[in-house]
Amino acid sequence: MFKKWFDSGFQELKKARPIADKIDQLADQMKQMSDEDLRNKTTEFKQRYQKGETLEDLMVEAYAVVREASVRVLGLYPYYVQLLGAITIHGGNIAEMKTGEGKTLTAVMPAYLNALNGMGVHIVTVNEYLASREANGEIGDLFRFLGMSVGLNIRALTSEEKKEAYACDILYSTNSELGFDYLRDHMVLYEKDMVQKRGLQYAIIDEVDSILIDEARTPLIISGGAKNTQNLYQGADRFAKYLSDEDYLIDIESKTIELSESGITKAEKTFNLDNLYDIANVTLVHHINNALRANFIMFRDKDYMVVENQVLIIDQFTGRVLPGRQFSEGLHQALEAKENVEIKKETITVATITYQNFFRMYKKLSGMTGTAKTEEEEFREIYNMYVVEVPTNRPVIREDAPDYLFVTLEEKYSALIDDVERRHKLGQPILLGTVAVETSEILSDLLRKRRIPHDVLNAKQHEREADIILKAGLQSAVTIATNMAGRGTDIKLGEGVKELGGLAVIGSERHESRRIDNQLRGRSGRQGDPGYSRFYLSAEDELLQRFGGETFKNRIQMISNLNKDKDTNQVQPLESKMFSKFVSSAQKRIEGQNYDSRKSVLKYDDVLRKQREVMYQERTFVITSEDIEPFVLKAIENHIEEALMPFIKNVGKGKFEINDQGILNHFNGNLFQPGTIDIDKLESLDEKTIPEYLNELAQNEIKFKKESFPEEVFKEFLKVISLRVIDTYWTRHIDQMSELRQAVSLQSYGQGNPLQTYQQEGFHKFNEMKSNISRDIAKYVLLAQIRVNNEREAVVKNTSTNEGGELRNKKPKVRQNRQQRNMPNWKRR
């Protein structure tokens, strides 16, 4: 009843059923068609769309065509519930479909339908392996059978290969590569090097919660150059290691750390400062905070690993190593200092965007996953998508047993291994889910002591992932795996396993996100198979420590003592709805904190988003327009108007005091060649005609240059100058905004509002940058001498991404001697 009234997802599902019924009714008609007739339907649909029919008008027939084509190409006939999922996805919503329900095939229908308009559809996966598997495999064959072109976008492609991929009807890509291509497209020097020509039309995101929720706190960053800050990291690390427990305060619940009064005193003494939190010490405070986090909040083999003298990030949601990726804002370098490995140089940020703001630029967005309902509020508020729970094809008969709670980790692990041993002897396959690499290795040692053969799937063995998953459902198989989110592969049951109760999923602790626990559970009991799941918890688990602490542990100890077996004196697990509610409540609080954190990232990036849109639009206009003379004249006009302000002052109603000599001194030589301005003429003009006179002089100079050179040389001259100036100041601005973001965090110490300060300072810096751009374009266009061999040149070279790897050079650079450092390929007359 509650769902019928209040759940928007339920309402969407209700609307989808009549449409699914109509698709069902066309099944026999489609069976009668030959393969060629079926293929020809694609051309027919495209023509009908061009004549005015909408995609909604075509949906029923299009889905019926895909359904029949699927039988012929894959031997798979999409179920009725997959039709419901496909209708949901086309509606711009999220289809929540359990593991094994065929999300990949479901996405083919809305992707095919939305590609009929010729604007392209992007199907987004969590890694390149999955994108390659679908594009080059049977799913790609299904699209190709229907006459659709399929592209694959991965990091290793050249610019030309990427352009070909983006031109396809269907593009498979990872989320990060799409985002970086967007940023790169606004860094290229020539329009021909842009790859996302058709813009961002429609995206279907697989594992949508992993991409839009879990990864949303880490922005995409392109960086270049290098800051000389290595000594600061080492100094801050030495200081952090010298501190005592009373010198810092850790909030376990929010995982934050700060110096106490005694710590501040020690810092001021160590670094010889009067006031640590003076604005002049922002950089030092930032490095100290990073050193504190690295030494007391971040843990080796849980948050990161050290392999071959490198710090590698472990994804907290999938347990995968993220090769090449770095923690941002200097935290990675702080960890390198802590672990005494080579400290990579901190780089200058030249382009950045959050996943939230990138995916919100798509004209239409939808997704699918096994678990999204717990985050529905965030999907609705930020992305305007409803979560629709699509029913399973067959009822779920998996037994989800209540949690077992113990006092200590030792008691928990002992009981858990006993359970594994008992099931293993029966031949039942077992999947042991862990939150951290460290836990998976503890359990592996315990299993070895019991001589139970097993496989370990964690950040250290991720290369064998596909092979391990393939065997995980066979009789007597025992598999230990860090978080199973986004694995993209179903665990299929071996022969005779159903009779043994199916796959048993045993969780060694609860994750801070309920979704990840649900994903682990969902690996068992797919497509109506039997299965079993239970979580083993202890009062010493990190989650319960953060929210219960010693008080909770003491209470559990007291109850546990009363609950011991009187005959054997053995510890009995506690099983209570009250404890389950406590755990669920702790998870909800952390989810709320993480949501607030992501909202905070988004609010800060929204300031930059508006600025980025203005600058990218301006830059794209410069690159793509045949003639940018009007743009340059407007920049000159803006600069003249602003530069005149100090020399023309309002001293009364309609009265102005004009400093003619000041105007002459400022503009002659600064904007115009010496002797260009006539002082007699200037003295005869008023506050309105002086700007007109100076603009006329500028137009005459531009006209002279235009008539002195071939048209294409003059046009390229304007573009070379404009691009160079825009890129120089925008790159500098991005890095300043990154530093400002770090600096305003100190506002909270002075009871200030960091976001408000960031907005105000950011607005001021942006206006200052716009003013500087107009000034330099005006100055260089009017004072520079045109060369026939103008060559566009990147402001920042050797850029790289925070996902790892250098960016490809789009075009070989022609190096030429320049007479003046700050100008591109021109010289003063």
Short mmCIF file of C-alpha atoms in Angstrom, two decimals, residues 289-466:
data_model
loop_
_atom_site.label_atom_id
_atom_site.label_comp_id
_atom_site.label_asym_id
_atom_site.label_seq_id
_atom_site.Cartn_x
_atom_site.Cartn_y
_atom_site.Cartn_z
CA ASN A 289 46.85 17.69 7.72
CA ASN A 290 47.78 15.29 4.90
CA ALA A 291 50.64 13.85 6.99
CA LEU A 292 48.23 13.30 9.92
CA ARG A 293 45.72 11.52 7.65
CA ALA A 294 48.45 9.41 6.05
CA ASN A 295 49.93 8.31 9.38
CA PHE A 296 46.84 7.88 11.59
CA ILE A 297 43.76 7.45 9.34
CA MET A 298 45.06 5.57 6.26
CA PHE A 299 46.17 1.96 6.66
CA ARG A 300 48.50 -0.14 4.53
CA ASP A 301 46.84 -3.16 2.84
CA LYS A 302 43.44 -1.65 3.52
CA ASP A 303 43.41 1.78 1.89
CA TYR A 304 46.56 1.30 -0.17
CA MET A 305 49.37 -1.15 -0.93
CA VAL A 306 53.10 -0.66 -1.44
CA VAL A 307 54.35 -2.63 -4.44
CA GLU A 308 57.79 -2.20 -6.04
CA ASN A 309 58.46 1.09 -4.25
CA GLN A 310 55.08 2.54 -5.29
CA VAL A 311 51.95 3.44 -3.33
CA LEU A 312 48.90 1.90 -5.08
CA ILE A 313 45.30 2.78 -4.16
CA ILE A 314 42.86 0.00 -3.21
CA ASP A 315 39.29 0.75 -4.27
CA GLN A 316 37.21 0.57 -1.07
CA PHE A 317 34.11 -0.57 -2.97
CA THR A 318 35.53 -3.27 -5.25
CA GLY A 319 38.77 -4.31 -3.55
CA ARG A 320 40.62 -3.73 -6.82
CA VAL A 321 43.98 -2.02 -7.14
CA LEU A 322 43.67 1.20 -9.15
CA PRO A 323 46.98 1.28 -11.05
CA GLY A 324 48.19 4.73 -12.03
CA ARG A 325 45.54 6.55 -10.01
CA GLN A 326 46.62 8.92 -7.25
CA PHE A 327 44.91 10.40 -4.20
CA SER A 328 44.43 14.07 -4.99
CA GLU A 329 45.47 17.30 -3.23
CA GLY A 330 48.83 15.91 -2.10
CA LEU A 331 47.54 13.00 0.02
CA HIS A 332 49.29 10.49 -2.26
CA GLN A 333 52.64 12.24 -1.76
CA ALA A 334 52.02 12.25 2.01
CA LEU A 335 51.58 8.45 1.91
CA GLU A 336 54.78 8.13 -0.13
CA ALA A 337 56.62 10.15 2.54
CA LYS A 338 55.10 7.93 5.27
CA GLU A 339 56.20 4.72 3.53
CA ASN A 340 59.62 6.18 2.67
CA VAL A 341 59.29 5.52 -1.08
CA GLU A 342 60.08 7.93 -3.91
CA ILE A 343 57.84 11.01 -3.64
CA LYS A 344 56.31 11.88 -7.01
CA LYS A 345 56.32 15.57 -7.82
CA GLU A 346 53.02 17.29 -7.08
CA THR A 347 51.66 18.64 -10.34
CA ILE A 348 49.68 21.70 -11.43
CA THR A 349 45.97 21.07 -12.10
CA VAL A 350 45.11 22.18 -15.65
CA ALA A 351 41.63 20.64 -16.09
CA THR A 352 39.17 19.01 -13.70
CA ILE A 353 35.54 17.91 -13.47
CA THR A 354 33.49 15.75 -11.09
CA TYR A 355 31.54 12.73 -12.33
CA GLN A 356 28.35 14.38 -11.07
CA ASN A 357 28.76 17.45 -13.25
CA PHE A 358 30.07 15.47 -16.22
CA PHE A 359 27.15 13.04 -16.37
CA ARG A 360 24.60 15.81 -15.69
CA MET A 361 25.68 17.33 -19.03
CA TYR A 362 24.11 14.41 -20.93
CA LYS A 363 20.77 15.37 -22.44
CA LYS A 364 19.41 12.04 -21.20
CA LEU A 365 20.83 9.71 -18.56
CA SER A 366 19.78 6.31 -17.24
CA GLY A 367 21.33 3.27 -15.62
CA MET A 368 21.06 -0.21 -14.18
CA THR A 369 22.46 -2.03 -11.19
CA GLY A 370 21.63 -4.73 -8.68
CA THR A 371 21.52 -2.30 -5.76
CA ALA A 372 20.43 1.34 -5.86
CA LYS A 373 17.27 1.69 -3.76
CA THR A 374 19.19 2.66 -0.59
CA GLU A 375 20.61 5.70 -2.46
CA GLU A 376 17.39 6.69 -4.26
CA GLU A 377 17.26 10.13 -2.62
CA GLU A 378 20.68 11.04 -4.03
CA PHE A 379 19.83 9.77 -7.53
CA ARG A 380 16.63 11.79 -7.48
CA GLU A 381 18.13 15.02 -6.09
CA ILE A 382 21.34 15.14 -8.14
CA TYR A 383 20.52 13.26 -11.36
CA ASN A 384 16.70 13.42 -11.50
CA MET A 385 16.41 9.63 -11.87
CA TYR A 386 13.98 7.31 -10.11
CA VAL A 387 15.03 3.83 -8.96
CA VAL A 388 12.62 1.20 -10.29
CA GLU A 389 12.80 -2.22 -8.62
CA VAL A 390 12.29 -4.69 -11.47
CA PRO A 391 10.92 -8.04 -10.22
CA THR A 392 13.05 -11.16 -10.72
CA ASN A 393 12.17 -13.63 -13.48
CA ARG A 394 11.96 -16.39 -10.87
CA PRO A 395 11.33 -15.94 -7.14
CA VAL A 396 14.45 -15.52 -4.97
CA ILE A 397 14.62 -18.60 -2.70
CA ARG A 398 17.99 -17.79 -1.11
CA GLU A 399 18.01 -18.06 2.70
CA ASP A 400 19.30 -14.81 4.21
CA ALA A 401 20.15 -15.83 7.78
CA PRO A 402 20.31 -13.22 10.59
CA ASP A 403 23.73 -11.78 11.54
CA TYR A 404 25.83 -13.53 14.15
CA LEU A 405 27.46 -11.16 16.67
CA PHE A 406 30.53 -11.94 18.84
CA VAL A 407 32.57 -9.89 21.31
CA THR A 408 36.06 -10.26 19.81
CA LEU A 409 37.51 -10.73 16.32
CA GLU A 410 39.12 -13.99 17.46
CA GLU A 411 35.76 -15.47 18.53
CA LYS A 412 34.16 -14.33 15.27
CA TYR A 413 36.87 -15.76 13.01
CA SER A 414 36.87 -19.06 14.90
CA ALA A 415 33.08 -19.52 14.50
CA LEU A 416 33.20 -18.41 10.86
CA ILE A 417 35.95 -20.93 9.96
CA ASP A 418 34.00 -23.68 11.79
CA ASP A 419 30.99 -22.88 9.56
CA VAL A 420 33.16 -22.91 6.40
CA GLU A 421 34.74 -26.23 7.40
CA ARG A 422 31.35 -27.86 8.02
CA ARG A 423 29.93 -26.71 4.66
CA HIS A 424 33.13 -27.57 2.80
CA LYS A 425 32.96 -31.17 4.05
CA LEU A 426 29.45 -31.39 2.59
CA GLY A 427 30.79 -30.13 -0.77
CA GLN A 428 28.87 -26.82 -0.75
CA PRO A 429 30.74 -23.99 -2.56
CA ILE A 430 31.44 -21.00 -0.31
CA LEU A 431 32.12 -17.35 -1.10
CA LEU A 432 33.78 -15.55 1.84
CA GLY A 433 33.31 -11.78 1.54
CA THR A 434 35.77 -9.41 3.22
CA VAL A 435 36.05 -5.63 3.39
CA ALA A 436 39.87 -5.35 3.35
CA VAL A 437 42.87 -7.16 1.84
CA GLU A 438 44.23 -7.58 5.37
CA THR A 439 41.11 -9.54 6.47
CA SER A 440 41.23 -11.77 3.40
CA GLU A 441 44.81 -12.72 4.27
CA ILE A 442 43.91 -13.46 7.93
CA LEU A 443 41.09 -15.78 6.81
CA SER A 444 43.37 -17.40 4.22
CA ASP A 445 45.90 -18.23 6.97
CA LEU A 446 43.16 -19.72 9.17
CA LEU A 447 41.87 -21.86 6.29
CA ARG A 448 45.41 -23.08 5.52
CA LYS A 449 45.79 -24.18 9.16
CA ARG A 450 42.61 -26.25 8.75
CA ARG A 451 43.95 -27.56 5.41
CA ILE A 452 40.97 -26.24 3.47
CA PRO A 453 41.99 -25.52 -0.17
CA HIS A 454 40.79 -22.11 -1.33
CA ASP A 455 41.33 -19.21 -3.75
CA VAL A 456 41.87 -15.59 -2.72
CA LEU A 457 40.50 -12.79 -4.91
CA ASN A 458 41.77 -9.44 -3.66
CA ALA A 459 43.82 -6.48 -4.86
CA LYS A 460 46.95 -8.66 -4.94
CA GLN A 461 45.48 -11.43 -7.11
CA HIS A 462 43.19 -9.42 -9.39
CA GLU A 463 44.90 -10.75 -12.57
CA ARG A 464 43.36 -14.21 -11.93
CA GLU A 465 39.90 -12.76 -11.29
CA ALA A 466 38.02 -14.28 -14.25
#
